[in-house]
CSV table of C-alpha atoms and ligand atoms in Angstrom, one decimal:
chain,number,residue,atom,x,y,z
A,1,MET,CA,0.0,0.0,0.0
A,2,THR,CA,1.4,3.4,-0.9
A,3,ASN,CA,1.8,6.1,1.6
A,4,GLU,CA,1.5,9.5,0.0
A,5,TRP,CA,1.5,12.7,2.1
A,6,LYS,CA,2.4,16.3,1.7
A,7,LEU,CA,4.4,19.2,3.2
A,8,ILE,CA,3.4,22.7,2.5
A,9,ASN,CA,4.9,26.2,3.1
A,10,ALA,CA,8.5,24.9,3.2
A,11,SER,CA,11.3,27.3,2.8
A,12,LEU,CA,14.1,25.8,0.6
A,13,PRO,CA,17.1,28.1,0.8
A,14,LEU,CA,19.3,25.9,-1.3
A,15,ARG,CA,16.8,26.2,-4.2
A,16,ASP,CA,14.9,29.5,-4.3
A,17,GLU,CA,14.0,31.9,-1.6
A,18,ALA,CA,11.4,33.8,-3.6
A,19,HIS,CA,8.8,31.1,-3.0
A,20,LEU,CA,7.5,28.7,-0.4
A,21,TYR,CA,7.2,25.1,-1.6
A,22,ALA,CA,4.8,22.2,-1.6
A,23,LEU,CA,6.4,18.8,-1.4
A,24,THR,CA,4.9,15.4,-1.9
A,25,VAL,CA,6.4,12.2,-0.4
A,26,ARG,CA,5.5,8.8,-1.5
A,27,ASP,CA,6.9,5.7,0.2
A,28,GLY,CA,10.0,7.6,1.4
A,29,LEU,CA,10.7,9.3,-2.0
A,30,TRP,CA,10.0,12.9,-3.1
A,31,THR,CA,7.5,12.7,-5.9
A,32,ASP,CA,6.7,16.4,-6.4
A,33,VAL,CA,8.5,19.6,-5.5
A,34,ALA,CA,6.4,22.6,-6.5
A,35,ALA,CA,6.8,26.4,-5.9
A,36,GLN,CA,3.7,27.9,-4.4
A,37,PRO,CA,2.3,31.1,-5.7
A,38,GLY,CA,2.0,32.4,-2.1
A,39,THR,CA,1.4,31.0,1.4
A,40,ALA,CA,-0.8,27.9,1.1
A,41,ASP,CA,-3.8,27.5,3.3
A,42,VAL,CA,-5.1,23.9,3.3
A,43,PRO,CA,-8.0,23.0,5.5
A,44,GLY,CA,-7.1,20.2,7.9
A,45,ALA,CA,-3.3,20.7,7.5
A,46,VAL,CA,-1.4,19.8,10.7
A,47,PRO,CA,1.1,22.4,11.9
A,48,ILE,CA,4.5,20.7,12.2
A,49,ASP,CA,4.7,21.9,15.8
A,50,GLU,CA,1.8,19.6,16.6
A,51,LEU,CA,3.0,16.6,14.7
A,52,ALA,CA,2.8,13.5,16.9
A,53,GLY,CA,3.5,10.4,14.9
A,54,ALA,CA,3.9,8.7,11.6
A,55,PRO,CA,2.5,10.5,8.6
A,56,ALA,CA,-0.8,8.9,7.6
A,57,ALA,CA,-1.6,8.7,3.9
A,58,GLY,CA,-3.2,11.9,2.7
A,59,THR,CA,-1.9,14.0,5.6
A,60,VAL,CA,-0.8,17.6,4.9
A,61,VAL,CA,1.9,19.0,7.2
A,62,ASP,CA,2.2,22.8,7.4
A,63,LEU,CA,5.8,23.9,7.9
A,64,GLY,CA,4.7,27.5,8.3
A,65,GLY,CA,7.7,28.8,6.4
A,66,LYS,CA,10.3,26.8,8.3
A,67,VAL,CA,13.6,25.9,6.6
A,68,LEU,CA,13.8,22.4,5.1
A,69,LEU,CA,17.2,21.0,4.0
A,70,PRO,CA,18.1,17.6,2.7
A,71,GLY,CA,19.6,15.4,5.5
A,72,LEU,CA,22.9,16.9,6.7
A,73,VAL,CA,26.1,15.1,5.7
A,74,ASP,CA,29.1,15.0,8.0
A,75,ALA,CA,32.1,14.3,5.8
A,76,HIS,CA,34.6,13.8,8.7
A,77,MET,CA,34.1,12.4,12.1
A,78,HIS,CA,35.9,10.1,14.6
A,79,LEU,CA,33.0,8.3,16.1
A,80,ASP,CA,35.2,5.6,17.6
A,81,LYS,CA,36.8,8.1,20.0
A,82,SER,CA,33.8,10.2,21.0
A,83,PHE,CA,33.4,11.0,24.7
A,84,CYS,CA,36.8,9.4,25.6
A,85,LEU,CA,38.4,12.7,26.9
A,86,PRO,CA,37.9,11.8,30.6
A,87,GLN,CA,39.9,8.6,30.1
A,88,VAL,CA,42.6,10.0,27.8
A,89,GLY,CA,43.1,13.7,28.6
A,90,ASN,CA,45.2,16.3,26.8
A,91,ALA,CA,46.9,18.8,29.1
A,92,SER,CA,48.8,20.8,26.4
A,93,GLY,CA,45.9,20.9,24.0
A,94,THR,CA,48.2,20.1,21.1
A,95,LEU,CA,47.6,17.6,18.2
A,96,GLU,CA,50.8,15.8,19.1
A,97,GLU,CA,49.7,15.1,22.7
A,98,ALA,CA,46.3,14.1,21.5
A,99,VAL,CA,47.8,11.5,19.1
A,100,SER,CA,50.3,10.2,21.7
A,101,ASN,CA,47.8,10.0,24.6
A,102,TYR,CA,45.2,8.2,22.4
A,103,SER,CA,47.6,5.7,20.9
A,104,ASN,CA,48.9,4.9,24.5
A,105,ALA,CA,45.4,4.4,25.8
A,106,VAL,CA,43.7,2.6,22.9
A,107,HIS,CA,44.7,-1.0,23.8
A,108,ALA,CA,42.6,-0.7,27.0
A,109,PHE,CA,39.3,0.1,25.2
A,110,SER,CA,37.1,-2.9,24.6
A,111,LYS,CA,35.2,-3.5,21.4
A,112,ASP,CA,31.9,-2.9,23.3
A,113,GLU,CA,33.1,0.5,24.5
A,114,ILE,CA,34.2,1.6,21.1
A,115,LYS,CA,30.9,0.5,19.6
A,116,ALA,CA,28.9,2.4,22.4
A,117,ARG,CA,30.8,5.5,21.4
A,118,ILE,CA,30.0,5.1,17.8
A,119,ILE,CA,26.4,4.5,18.4
A,120,ARG,CA,25.9,7.3,20.9
A,121,SER,CA,27.6,10.0,18.8
A,122,ALA,CA,26.1,8.9,15.5
A,123,LEU,CA,22.5,8.9,17.0
A,124,GLN,CA,23.2,12.3,18.5
A,125,ALA,CA,24.2,13.6,15.1
A,126,VAL,CA,21.0,12.2,13.6
A,127,ALA,CA,19.0,14.0,16.2
A,128,PHE,CA,20.6,17.3,14.9
A,129,GLY,CA,19.6,16.4,11.3
A,130,THR,CA,22.6,14.4,10.0
A,131,THR,CA,21.7,11.4,7.8
A,132,ALA,CA,25.1,10.4,6.4
A,133,ILE,CA,28.5,10.3,8.1
A,134,ARG,CA,32.0,9.5,7.0
A,135,THR,CA,33.9,8.4,10.1
A,136,HIS,CA,37.7,7.7,10.3
A,137,LEU,CA,38.7,4.8,12.5
A,138,ASP,CA,41.9,4.5,14.5
A,139,PHE,CA,44.0,1.5,13.5
A,140,HIS,CA,46.7,0.9,16.1
A,141,VAL,CA,48.3,-2.1,14.6
A,142,ARG,CA,51.5,-1.5,16.7
A,143,TRP,CA,49.5,-2.9,19.7
A,144,GLY,CA,48.7,-6.0,17.6
A,145,ALA,CA,46.2,-7.1,15.1
A,146,ASP,CA,43.4,-7.7,17.6
A,147,VAL,CA,43.6,-4.1,18.9
A,148,ALA,CA,43.5,-2.7,15.4
A,149,LEU,CA,40.7,-5.1,14.2
A,150,ARG,CA,38.4,-4.6,17.2
A,151,THR,CA,37.8,-1.0,16.3
A,152,ILE,CA,36.9,-2.1,12.8
A,153,GLU,CA,34.6,-4.9,14.0
A,154,ALA,CA,32.9,-2.5,16.4
A,155,ALA,CA,32.4,0.0,13.5
A,156,LEU,CA,31.0,-2.7,11.2
A,157,GLU,CA,28.5,-3.9,13.8
A,158,ALA,CA,27.5,-0.3,14.6
A,159,GLN,CA,27.1,0.5,10.9
A,160,ALA,CA,24.7,-2.4,10.6
A,161,GLU,CA,22.7,-1.4,13.7
A,162,LEU,CA,22.6,2.2,12.7
A,163,LYS,CA,21.4,1.5,9.2
A,164,PRO,CA,17.8,2.6,9.8
A,165,TYR,CA,19.0,6.0,11.1
A,166,VAL,CA,22.2,7.0,9.2
A,167,LYS,CA,24.4,5.9,6.4
A,168,LEU,CA,27.9,5.4,7.9
A,169,GLU,CA,31.1,5.4,5.7
A,170,LEU,CA,34.1,3.7,7.4
A,171,PHE,CA,37.7,4.8,6.7
A,172,PRO,CA,40.5,3.1,8.7
A,173,LEU,CA,43.4,5.4,9.4
A,174,ALA,CA,46.5,3.6,8.3
A,175,PRO,CA,49.5,4.0,10.7
A,176,MET,CA,51.5,7.1,10.6
A,177,PHE,CA,54.9,5.3,10.5
A,178,ARG,CA,56.8,3.2,8.1
A,179,PHE,CA,54.6,0.2,7.3
A,180,GLU,CA,56.0,-3.2,8.1
A,181,ALA,CA,55.0,-6.2,6.1
A,182,GLY,CA,52.9,-7.7,8.9
A,183,HIS,CA,51.1,-4.4,9.5
A,184,LEU,CA,50.2,-4.1,5.9
A,185,ASP,CA,48.7,-7.6,5.9
A,186,VAL,CA,46.4,-6.6,8.7
A,187,LEU,CA,45.5,-3.4,6.9
A,188,GLU,CA,44.6,-5.4,3.8
A,189,GLU,CA,42.6,-7.8,5.9
A,190,THR,CA,40.6,-4.7,7.0
A,191,LEU,CA,40.1,-3.6,3.5
A,192,ARG,CA,38.5,-6.9,2.7
A,193,MET,CA,36.1,-6.7,5.7
A,194,GLY,CA,33.8,-4.2,4.0
A,195,VAL,CA,35.1,-0.8,5.0
A,196,THR,CA,34.3,2.1,2.6
A,197,GLY,CA,37.8,3.4,1.9
A,198,VAL,CA,41.1,4.1,3.6
A,199,GLY,CA,43.2,7.0,4.7
A,200,THR,CA,46.2,8.1,6.8
A,201,ALA,CA,47.8,11.3,8.2
A,202,ALA,CA,50.8,11.3,6.0
A,203,HIS,CA,52.2,14.6,7.2
A,204,MET,CA,52.9,13.0,10.6
A,205,SER,CA,55.1,10.3,9.1
A,206,ALA,CA,58.8,10.6,8.3
A,207,THR,CA,58.1,8.4,5.2
A,208,TRP,CA,55.1,10.4,4.0
A,209,GLU,CA,55.9,10.1,0.3
A,210,SER,CA,56.1,6.3,0.3
A,211,ASP,CA,53.1,6.1,2.7
A,212,ILE,CA,51.0,8.0,0.2
A,213,ASP,CA,52.2,5.8,-2.6
A,214,THR,CA,51.4,2.7,-0.6
A,215,LEU,CA,47.9,3.9,0.0
A,216,PHE,CA,47.3,4.7,-3.6
A,217,GLY,CA,48.5,1.2,-4.4
A,218,LEU,CA,46.0,-0.3,-1.9
A,219,ALA,CA,43.2,2.0,-3.3
A,220,GLN,CA,43.9,0.7,-6.8
A,221,LYS,CA,44.1,-3.0,-5.7
A,222,TYR,CA,40.8,-2.9,-3.7
A,223,ASP,CA,39.1,-0.2,-5.8
A,224,LEU,CA,38.5,2.2,-2.9
A,225,PRO,CA,38.3,5.9,-2.3
A,226,LEU,CA,41.0,7.6,-0.3
A,227,ASP,CA,40.7,10.2,2.5
A,228,PHE,CA,43.8,11.8,3.9
A,229,HIS,CA,44.3,13.9,7.0
A,230,THR,CA,46.5,16.4,5.2
A,231,ASP,CA,49.1,18.9,6.4
A,232,GLU,CA,47.3,19.4,9.8
A,233,SER,CA,50.2,21.6,10.9
A,234,ASP,CA,51.2,25.2,11.5
A,235,ASP,CA,54.4,24.5,9.5
A,236,PRO,CA,54.2,26.2,6.1
A,237,MET,CA,56.6,23.7,4.7
A,238,LYS,CA,54.2,20.7,5.2
A,239,ARG,CA,53.0,20.2,1.7
A,240,THR,CA,52.1,16.6,1.3
A,241,VAL,CA,49.0,17.8,-0.5
A,242,ALA,CA,51.2,18.4,-3.6
A,243,HIS,CA,52.2,14.7,-3.8
A,244,ILE,CA,48.6,13.6,-3.1
A,245,ALA,CA,47.4,15.7,-6.0
A,246,GLN,CA,50.1,14.4,-8.3
A,247,ARG,CA,49.4,10.7,-7.4
A,248,THR,CA,45.7,11.4,-7.9
A,249,ILE,CA,46.3,12.4,-11.4
A,250,ASP,CA,48.9,9.6,-12.1
A,251,CYS,CA,46.5,7.0,-10.9
A,252,GLY,CA,43.4,8.4,-12.5
A,253,TRP,CA,41.8,8.7,-9.0
A,254,SER,CA,40.2,12.2,-9.5
A,255,GLY,CA,36.9,12.4,-7.7
A,256,ARG,CA,37.9,9.6,-5.3
A,257,VAL,CA,40.4,11.5,-3.1
A,258,THR,CA,39.6,13.8,-0.2
A,259,VAL,CA,42.1,15.9,1.7
A,260,ASP,CA,41.2,17.2,5.2
A,261,HIS,CA,42.4,20.0,7.5
A,262,LEU,CA,45.0,21.7,5.2
A,263,CYS,CA,46.1,23.9,8.1
A,264,SER,CA,49.5,24.6,6.6
A,265,LEU,CA,47.9,26.4,3.7
A,266,ALA,CA,46.8,29.0,6.2
A,267,ALA,CA,50.4,29.4,7.5
A,268,MET,CA,52.1,30.0,4.2
A,269,ASN,CA,52.2,33.0,1.9
A,270,ASP,CA,49.6,33.7,-0.8
A,271,ALA,CA,51.8,32.7,-3.7
A,272,ASP,CA,52.7,29.3,-2.3
A,273,ALA,CA,49.2,28.6,-1.2
A,274,GLY,CA,47.8,29.7,-4.6
A,275,MET,CA,50.2,27.3,-6.4
A,276,LEU,CA,49.1,24.3,-4.2
A,277,ILE,CA,45.4,25.2,-4.5
A,278,GLU,CA,45.8,25.2,-8.3
A,279,ARG,CA,47.3,21.7,-8.1
A,280,MET,CA,44.4,20.5,-5.9
A,281,ALA,CA,41.9,21.9,-8.4
A,282,ALA,CA,43.7,20.3,-11.3
A,283,ALA,CA,43.6,16.9,-9.5
A,284,LYS,CA,39.9,17.5,-8.6
A,285,LEU,CA,40.6,16.8,-5.0
A,286,TYR,CA,37.7,17.1,-2.6
A,287,ALA,CA,38.5,19.0,0.6
A,288,VAL,CA,37.1,19.2,4.2
A,289,THR,CA,37.8,22.0,6.7
A,290,LEU,CA,37.4,21.1,10.4
A,291,PRO,CA,37.3,24.5,12.1
A,292,GLY,CA,36.3,23.4,15.6
A,293,ALA,CA,39.2,21.1,16.1
A,294,ASN,CA,41.8,23.2,14.3
A,295,LEU,CA,40.9,26.5,16.1
A,296,TYR,CA,41.4,24.4,19.3
A,297,LEU,CA,44.6,22.5,18.3
A,298,GLN,CA,46.6,24.8,16.1
A,299,GLY,CA,48.7,27.8,17.0
A,300,ARG,CA,49.5,26.4,20.4
A,301,ARG,CA,53.2,27.3,20.2
A,302,ASP,CA,52.6,30.8,18.8
A,303,GLY,CA,53.1,34.0,20.8
A,304,PHE,CA,50.7,36.7,19.6
A,305,PRO,CA,49.7,37.1,16.9
A,306,VAL,CA,48.5,33.5,17.1
A,307,ARG,CA,47.7,31.5,13.9
A,308,ARG,CA,44.1,30.3,13.8
A,309,GLY,CA,44.8,27.0,12.1
A,310,VAL,CA,41.7,27.0,9.9
A,311,THR,CA,42.5,26.5,6.2
A,312,ARG,CA,41.9,29.0,3.4
A,313,VAL,CA,38.1,28.4,3.1
A,314,LYS,CA,37.3,31.2,0.7
A,315,ASP,CA,40.4,30.7,-1.5
A,316,LEU,CA,39.5,26.9,-1.9
A,317,LEU,CA,35.9,27.7,-2.7
A,318,SER,CA,36.8,30.4,-5.2
A,319,ALA,CA,39.2,27.9,-6.9
A,320,GLY,CA,36.2,25.7,-7.5
A,321,ILE,CA,37.2,23.0,-5.1
A,322,ALA,CA,34.4,21.1,-3.5
A,323,LEU,CA,35.0,22.0,0.2
A,324,ALA,CA,32.8,20.7,3.0
A,325,THR,CA,32.9,21.7,6.6
A,326,ALA,CA,32.7,18.9,9.2
A,327,SER,CA,32.6,18.0,12.9
A,328,ASP,CA,35.9,16.0,13.4
A,329,ASN,CA,36.0,14.9,17.1
A,330,ILE,CA,33.5,15.0,19.9
A,331,HIS,CA,34.7,15.4,23.5
A,332,ASP,CA,38.0,13.6,23.0
A,333,PRO,CA,41.7,14.6,23.3
A,334,PHE,CA,41.6,16.2,19.8
A,335,HIS,CA,38.6,18.3,20.5
A,336,PRO,CA,37.0,18.7,23.9
A,337,PHE,CA,33.7,20.1,22.6
A,338,GLY,CA,31.4,19.6,19.6
A,339,ARG,CA,28.1,17.6,19.7
A,340,GLY,CA,27.7,16.3,16.2
A,341,ASP,CA,25.6,19.3,15.2
A,342,LEU,CA,26.6,20.5,11.7
A,343,LEU,CA,24.7,23.8,12.2
A,344,GLN,CA,27.0,24.5,15.1
A,345,ILE,CA,30.0,23.6,13.0
A,346,GLY,CA,28.6,25.9,10.2
A,347,LEU,CA,28.4,28.7,12.7
A,348,ILE,CA,32.1,28.1,13.7
A,349,THR,CA,33.0,28.1,10.0
A,350,ALA,CA,31.3,31.4,9.6
A,351,TYR,CA,33.3,32.9,12.4
A,352,ALA,CA,36.6,31.3,11.5
A,353,ALA,CA,36.5,32.0,7.8
A,354,HIS,CA,34.9,35.5,8.1
A,355,MET,CA,31.8,34.4,6.3
A,356,GLY,CA,28.7,36.2,7.5
A,357,ARG,CA,27.2,37.8,4.3
A,358,PRO,CA,23.9,36.3,3.1
A,359,ALA,CA,25.7,34.6,0.2
A,360,ASP,CA,28.3,33.2,2.6
A,361,LEU,CA,25.6,31.7,4.9
A,362,ARG,CA,24.0,29.9,1.9
A,363,THR,CA,27.4,28.6,0.9
A,364,ILE,CA,28.0,27.2,4.3
A,365,LEU,CA,24.6,25.5,4.2
A,366,ARG,CA,25.9,23.8,0.9
A,367,MET,CA,29.1,22.9,2.8
A,368,ILE,CA,27.0,20.7,5.2
A,369,THR,CA,24.6,19.3,2.6
A,370,GLU,CA,25.2,19.1,-1.2
A,371,ILE,CA,29.0,19.4,-1.2
A,372,PRO,CA,29.7,16.6,1.4
A,373,ALA,CA,27.0,14.5,-0.3
A,374,SER,CA,29.1,14.7,-3.5
A,375,ILE,CA,32.3,13.8,-1.5
A,376,LEU,CA,30.5,10.7,-0.1
A,377,GLY,CA,29.1,9.9,-3.5
A,378,LEU,CA,25.6,9.7,-2.2
A,379,GLU,CA,23.0,8.7,-4.8
A,380,GLY,CA,19.5,10.1,-4.8
A,381,TYR,CA,20.4,13.0,-2.6
A,382,GLY,CA,18.6,16.3,-2.5
A,383,VAL,CA,15.1,17.8,-2.6
A,384,GLU,CA,14.1,16.7,-6.2
A,385,ALA,CA,11.4,14.4,-7.4
A,386,GLY,CA,12.7,10.9,-7.5
A,387,ASN,CA,15.3,11.3,-4.7
A,388,ASP,CA,15.1,10.0,-1.2
A,389,ALA,CA,12.9,12.1,1.1
A,390,ASP,CA,15.6,12.3,3.8
A,391,PHE,CA,15.4,15.8,5.3
A,392,VAL,CA,15.6,18.0,8.3
A,393,VAL,CA,13.3,20.8,9.2
A,394,PHE,CA,14.6,23.6,11.5
A,395,ASP,CA,12.6,25.8,13.8
A,396,GLY,CA,13.7,28.9,11.8
A,397,ALA,CA,12.6,30.5,8.6
A,398,THR,CA,15.9,31.7,7.0
A,399,PRO,CA,19.6,30.9,7.0
A,400,GLU,CA,20.1,34.0,9.0
A,401,GLU,CA,17.7,32.8,11.7
A,402,LEU,CA,19.4,29.4,11.7
A,403,PHE,CA,22.9,30.8,12.2
A,404,THR,CA,21.8,33.3,14.8
A,405,MET,CA,19.5,31.1,16.9
A,406,VAL,CA,21.0,27.6,16.1
A,407,PRO,CA,17.5,26.3,16.9
A,408,GLU,CA,17.4,23.2,19.1
A,409,ARG,CA,14.0,22.1,17.7
A,410,ARG,CA,14.4,20.0,14.6
A,411,TRP,CA,12.4,17.4,12.8
A,412,VAL,CA,14.3,14.6,11.0
A,413,PHE,CA,12.7,12.3,8.4
A,414,ARG,CA,14.5,9.4,6.8
A,415,GLY,CA,13.7,6.0,5.3
A,416,GLY,CA,9.9,6.8,5.2
A,417,ARG,CA,9.5,7.7,8.9
A,418,TRP,CA,10.1,10.5,11.3
A,419,LEU,CA,13.2,9.9,13.4
A,420,LYS,CA,12.9,13.1,15.4
A,421,LEU,CA,9.9,15.2,16.2
A,422,ALA,CA,9.9,18.4,18.2
A,423,ALA,CA,6.4,18.9,19.3
A,424,LYS,CA,5.7,22.1,21.2
A,425,ARG,CA,3.4,20.4,23.7
A,426,SER,CA,4.6,17.6,26.0
A,427,GLY,CA,2.8,14.3,26.5
A,428,PHE,CA,3.4,12.7,23.2
A,429,ALA,CA,5.0,9.3,22.9
A,430,LEU,CA,8.7,9.5,22.3
A,431,PRO,CA,9.8,8.6,18.8
A,432,GLU,CA,12.1,5.6,18.6
A,433,LEU,CA,15.2,7.7,18.1
A,434,ASP,CA,14.8,9.5,21.4
A,435,ARG,CA,14.4,6.2,23.1
A,436,ARG,CA,17.5,4.8,21.4
A,437,LEU,CA,19.5,7.9,22.1
A,438,GLY,CA,18.4,7.7,25.8
A,439,GLU,CA,19.5,4.1,26.0
A,440,ALA,CA,22.8,4.7,24.2
A,441,ALA,CA,23.6,7.6,26.5
A,442,GLU,CA,22.8,5.4,29.5
A,443,ARG,CA,25.3,2.9,28.3
A,444,LEU,CA,27.9,5.5,27.8
A,445,ALA,CA,27.3,8.3,30.3
A,446,PHE,CA,29.0,11.7,29.9
A,447,GLY,CA,32.2,11.3,31.9
A,448,THR,CA,33.9,13.4,34.4
A,449,PRO,CA,37.6,14.1,33.9
A,450,ALA,CA,39.7,11.9,36.3
A,451,ALA,CA,41.3,15.0,37.8
A,452,VAL,CA,37.9,16.5,38.8
A,453,ALA,CA,36.5,13.2,40.0
A,454,LYS,CA,39.4,12.8,42.4
A,455,ALA,CA,39.2,16.4,43.8
B,1,ZN,ZN1,40.1,13.8,11.7
C-alpha cells in the first residue's frame, strides 16, 4: 500500500527563496517539488509543531515557512573516539599530545566500549539532522592485530545497527609510521572486511611520500576511495597535498580522493598557497575543513599574533574546489567540545572564515549538505522528485535565523519515517530515536575528567 502525504509552506534556501514550496512524499521518496504562488492554506493541515507520529496517507503537514534541508552530511568524524576525553586527557591541547595519549590508551578500550561511542555519537548527530557520516577509524596495529581489528569490528557492527538511522562510511586510518609487512597484511585484511575506503595522516610520518604511494596502491588494488588527514600543521613547509594531487592524477583517481584540514595552507604566503590550490583543483581533490578542532589544536606554540589553524576556506571555494565543513571529534583529546551538530559547525566556520554575508551563509549550508554529499558519492540525494525524502526541518525561517539562533528544535525524516519530532506540547509518545539515544547515553554516560572526579 502506498503512503503518500504532503508538506506545504516549506522554505528551501538551497533552491529558491522567492517562493515557499509544496512537497509530496510517497513511500520515502520525493515525488513532487512545486513552488507555491504564495502561502498555502489547506483546511485540515497539521502544523508541524503539533506533529505527533507517523504520517498517515493523505496528511498535509504545514511547515509555516520553516527551513527544510536535505539530511545533513558530515564528511569527517571520529565516532570511535567520541566522549573518551575523561579517560585519555590532553593537558597541552596540542595535536601531538592528543595523538600520543590516544595511541597509548587505545589498547585498553574494549570493542563494546568503542561500539557504544560510535552509536551514541552517531545517533546524537542524527537528532541534529545528519543522515550520512564518513567516520575515520583508528587503526593501532602496533598494539597487535586484535587491537587494530576490534575498532573495525565495532564499527562494522555499529554500521549495521545504525542503518535505519544514518548511512555510515568507514575509513580506517593507516598507521603514521613506516609500514611493516605484517602491519600491511592486517590493513589489507581490514580492506576486505567491508570498509568504505582508507586514509592516513601522511604529514605525521617521516616516510610520508612512500606512505602516500602505498595507500594509492591499496586503493587501486581494492578499488577504494582515499581520504587523507593532510598537512594538519602550522608548519608552512608541510605540503604533502602536492604529492597527493600528483598521485591522484597519475592513478586516475580524481573524484575519489579527499584531503582534510589543510592547516599549513593558512600558515604560508599567498603565492605558495595559490600554487598548491591550483594543483588541488587540477587533480579535482575534494576538501574538508574542520574548524572546531583546528581552532582548538593549532597555533599552540605561537606568541601573539596566534595563527588560527583553519584552512583558506574562501580561496579553496573560489578555486572551484568542493569544500565541506565537518565535525571532526566530539569530547575527546583532539577536540573537547562539539556535539555532532553540523549547524553549530557551520556557525564556527562562519566565524573562522569571516563568512557572514547572506551569500556566505548559503554557501555554508551547501558545505554541510550538497558538497559533502558529493564527497561521499551519495546517490538520490537532494530535494528533487525521484530522490530519497531524507530531510531535516529547522525551527527557523531563514539561513540568518538558523545561524543566529541555532535552533534546538528540529524534525528529521529518513527511510519513510520521522526519526525526530519536536512537538511544542509535551505528553506525546517518544519517537524511537529518542528512546534509542536515551539508551545509548545510559550505556555511555557523559564522563567526568579523572582530575575533577578525584578532587
Ligand atoms: Zn580527523
